[in-house]
Short mmCIF file of C-alpha atoms in Angstrom, two decimals:
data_model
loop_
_atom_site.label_atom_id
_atom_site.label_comp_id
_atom_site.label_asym_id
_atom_site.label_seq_id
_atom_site.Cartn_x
_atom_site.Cartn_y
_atom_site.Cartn_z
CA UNK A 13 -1.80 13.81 12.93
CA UNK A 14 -2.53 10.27 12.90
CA UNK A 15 -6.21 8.98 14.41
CA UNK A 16 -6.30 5.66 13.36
CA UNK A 17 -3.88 3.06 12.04
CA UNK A 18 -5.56 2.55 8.48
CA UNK A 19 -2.03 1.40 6.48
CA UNK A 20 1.41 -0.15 7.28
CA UNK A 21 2.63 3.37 6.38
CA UNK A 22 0.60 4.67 9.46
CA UNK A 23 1.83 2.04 12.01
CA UNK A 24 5.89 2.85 10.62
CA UNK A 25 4.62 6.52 11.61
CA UNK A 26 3.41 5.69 14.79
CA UNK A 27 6.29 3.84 15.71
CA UNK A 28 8.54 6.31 14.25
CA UNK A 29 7.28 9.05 16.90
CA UNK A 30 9.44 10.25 19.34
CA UNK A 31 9.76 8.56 22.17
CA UNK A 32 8.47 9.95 25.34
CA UNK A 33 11.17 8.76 28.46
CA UNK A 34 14.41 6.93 28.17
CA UNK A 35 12.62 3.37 29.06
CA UNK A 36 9.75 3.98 26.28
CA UNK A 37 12.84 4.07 23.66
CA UNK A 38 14.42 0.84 24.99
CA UNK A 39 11.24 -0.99 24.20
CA UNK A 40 10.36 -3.19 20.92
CA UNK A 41 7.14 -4.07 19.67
CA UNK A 42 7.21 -7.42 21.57
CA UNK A 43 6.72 -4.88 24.48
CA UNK A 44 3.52 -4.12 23.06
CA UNK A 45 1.51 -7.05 21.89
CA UNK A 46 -1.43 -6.00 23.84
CA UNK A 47 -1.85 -3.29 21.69
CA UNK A 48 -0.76 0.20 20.41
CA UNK A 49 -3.59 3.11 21.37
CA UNK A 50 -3.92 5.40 19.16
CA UNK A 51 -7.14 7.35 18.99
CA UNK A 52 -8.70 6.00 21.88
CA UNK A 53 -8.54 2.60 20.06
CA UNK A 54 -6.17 0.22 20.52
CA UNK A 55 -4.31 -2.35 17.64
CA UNK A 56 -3.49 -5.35 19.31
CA UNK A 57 -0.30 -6.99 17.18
CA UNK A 58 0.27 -10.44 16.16
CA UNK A 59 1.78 -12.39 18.38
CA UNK A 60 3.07 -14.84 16.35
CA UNK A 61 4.43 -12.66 13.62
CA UNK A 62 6.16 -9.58 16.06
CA UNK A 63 9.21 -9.71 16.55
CA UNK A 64 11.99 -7.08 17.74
CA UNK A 65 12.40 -5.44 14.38
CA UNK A 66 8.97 -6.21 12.67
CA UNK A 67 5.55 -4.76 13.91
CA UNK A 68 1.94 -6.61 12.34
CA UNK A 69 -1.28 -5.71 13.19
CA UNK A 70 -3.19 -8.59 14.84
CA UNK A 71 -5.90 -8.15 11.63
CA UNK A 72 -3.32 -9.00 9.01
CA UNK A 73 -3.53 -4.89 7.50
CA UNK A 74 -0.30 -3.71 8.44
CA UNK A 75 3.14 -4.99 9.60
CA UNK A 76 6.32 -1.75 9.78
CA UNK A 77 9.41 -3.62 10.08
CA UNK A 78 12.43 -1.70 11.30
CA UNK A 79 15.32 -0.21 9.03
CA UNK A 80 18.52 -0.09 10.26
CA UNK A 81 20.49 2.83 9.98
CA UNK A 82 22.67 3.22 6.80
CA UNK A 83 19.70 1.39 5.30
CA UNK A 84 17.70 2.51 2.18
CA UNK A 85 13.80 1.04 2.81
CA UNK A 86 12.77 3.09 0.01
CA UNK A 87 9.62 3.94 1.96
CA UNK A 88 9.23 7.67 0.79
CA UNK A 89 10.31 9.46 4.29
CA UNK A 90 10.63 12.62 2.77
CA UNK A 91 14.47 13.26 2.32
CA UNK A 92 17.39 11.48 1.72
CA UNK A 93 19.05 11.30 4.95
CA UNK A 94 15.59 10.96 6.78
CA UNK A 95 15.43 7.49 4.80
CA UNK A 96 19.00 6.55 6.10
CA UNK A 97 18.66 6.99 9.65
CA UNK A 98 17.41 4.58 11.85
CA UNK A 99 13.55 4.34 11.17
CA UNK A 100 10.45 2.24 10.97
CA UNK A 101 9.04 1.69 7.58
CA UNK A 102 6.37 -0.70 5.52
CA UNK A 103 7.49 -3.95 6.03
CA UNK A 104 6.11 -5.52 2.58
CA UNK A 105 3.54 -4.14 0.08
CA UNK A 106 2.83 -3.82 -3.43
CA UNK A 107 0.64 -1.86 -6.04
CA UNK A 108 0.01 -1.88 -9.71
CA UNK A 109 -2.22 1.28 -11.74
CA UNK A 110 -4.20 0.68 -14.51
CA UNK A 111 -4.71 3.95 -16.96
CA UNK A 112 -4.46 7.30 -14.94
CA UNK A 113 -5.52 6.65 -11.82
CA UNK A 114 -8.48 4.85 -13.07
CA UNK A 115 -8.23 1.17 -11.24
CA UNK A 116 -5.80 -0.69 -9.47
CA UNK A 117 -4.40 -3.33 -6.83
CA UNK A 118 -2.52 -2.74 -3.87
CA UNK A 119 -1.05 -5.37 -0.95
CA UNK A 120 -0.67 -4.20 2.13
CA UNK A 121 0.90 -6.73 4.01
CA UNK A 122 -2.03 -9.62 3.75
CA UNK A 123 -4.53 -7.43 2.61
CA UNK A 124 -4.86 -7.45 -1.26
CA UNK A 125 -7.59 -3.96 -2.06
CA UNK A 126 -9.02 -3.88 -5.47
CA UNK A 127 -10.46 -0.44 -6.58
CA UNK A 128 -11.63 1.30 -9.35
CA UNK A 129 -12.01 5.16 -9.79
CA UNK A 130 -15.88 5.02 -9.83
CA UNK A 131 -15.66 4.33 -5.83
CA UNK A 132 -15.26 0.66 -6.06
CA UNK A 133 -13.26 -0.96 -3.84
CA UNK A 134 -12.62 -4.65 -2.41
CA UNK A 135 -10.46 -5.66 0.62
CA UNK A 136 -9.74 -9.18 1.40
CA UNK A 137 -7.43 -10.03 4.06
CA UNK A 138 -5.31 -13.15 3.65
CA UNK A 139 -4.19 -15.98 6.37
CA UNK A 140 -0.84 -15.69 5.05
CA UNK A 141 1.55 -13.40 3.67
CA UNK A 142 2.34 -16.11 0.82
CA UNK A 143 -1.50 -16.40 0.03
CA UNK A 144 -1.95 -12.36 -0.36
CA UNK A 145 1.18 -11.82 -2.79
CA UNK A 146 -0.26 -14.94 -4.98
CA UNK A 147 -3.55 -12.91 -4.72
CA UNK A 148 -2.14 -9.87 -6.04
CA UNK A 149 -0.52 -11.45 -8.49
CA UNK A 150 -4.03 -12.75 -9.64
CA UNK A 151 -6.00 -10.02 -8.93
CA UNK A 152 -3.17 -7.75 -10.95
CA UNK A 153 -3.09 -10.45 -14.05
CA UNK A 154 -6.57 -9.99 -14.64
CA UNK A 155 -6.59 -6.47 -14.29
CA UNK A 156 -3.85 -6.39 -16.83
CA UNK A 157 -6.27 -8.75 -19.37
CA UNK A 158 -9.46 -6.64 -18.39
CA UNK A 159 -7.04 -3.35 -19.19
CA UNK A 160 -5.51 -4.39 -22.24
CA UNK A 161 -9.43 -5.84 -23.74
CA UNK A 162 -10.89 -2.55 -22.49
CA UNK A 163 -8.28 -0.71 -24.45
CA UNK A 164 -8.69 -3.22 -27.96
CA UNK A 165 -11.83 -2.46 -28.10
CA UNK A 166 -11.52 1.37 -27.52
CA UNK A 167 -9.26 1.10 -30.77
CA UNK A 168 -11.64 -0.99 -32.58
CA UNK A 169 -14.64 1.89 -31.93
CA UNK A 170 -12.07 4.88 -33.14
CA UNK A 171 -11.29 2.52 -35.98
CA UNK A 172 -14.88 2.47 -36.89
CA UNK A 173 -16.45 5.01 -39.58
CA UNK A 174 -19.63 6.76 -37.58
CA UNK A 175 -22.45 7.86 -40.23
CA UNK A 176 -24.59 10.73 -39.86
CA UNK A 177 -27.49 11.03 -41.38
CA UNK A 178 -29.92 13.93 -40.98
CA UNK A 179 -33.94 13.38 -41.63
CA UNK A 180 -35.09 16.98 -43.18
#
């Protein structure tokens, strides 16, 4: 069960629930720019950027944009023909992983989240949707160099010959 709307994948769930009376399903998120409760919070939505097939959080965190049926979204719904029906899915995000699990990027709509498996992490939410996939694209570039140095010079220490030398 969902408490919180943390991800675009949680707001497509939300809005994926069934709805409860014939009027509820008849309504779009531009019925609901005020806000969506959920948890005894509410999510107001952007204004702006709503529209009758596309959901975003007022914060910039999450945006579900709706996928017709017959459509493929690709967003991992669990089963084929779940994933062809008529649904609410993320509307645009992106990730990259560095070694096995060990660091990585991830967009989420304007929010770019840099995080390492040591407990780092780093969100920064972006005024545009242009300015958070050039982000990414930074943040995932020098990822890539930090990567590939960290790995050189990994191969340069199992290159080296380690002497032992015992004092009796």
């Amino acid at each position: 069960m969902i408490s919180s709307i943390r991800n675009s994948n949680d707001l497509a769930t939300i809005l994926n629930a069934q709805p409860l009376t014939q009027a509820d399903a008849q309504e779009t998120p531009r019925d609901w720019i005020e806000g969506i409760w959920v948890g005894g919070e509410t999510y107001p939505l952007d204004a702006d950027a709503t529209t009758h097939t596309l959901a975003v959080l007022a914060n910039g965190t999450a945006a579900a944009a709706w996928s017709p049926k017959g459509t493929y979204c690709n967003g991992g719904h669990g089963n084929a023909i779940a994933s062809h029906a008529g649904h609410w899915c993320d509307a645009d995000t992106d990730s990259i992983v560095f070694g096995d699990d060990v660091r990585g990027v991830t967009r989420d709509w304007r929010q770019v989240t840099v995080w390492d498996s040591n407990g780092y992490t780093e969100h920064q939410v972006h005024d545009t949707l242009d300015e958070a996939k050039a982000a990414f694209d930074r943040e995932s570039a020098q990822m890539g160099r930090d990567w590939d140095d960290q790995e050189a010079l990994m191969a340069d220490d199992e290159d080296e010959e380690i002497t032992v030398s015992y004092l009796i």
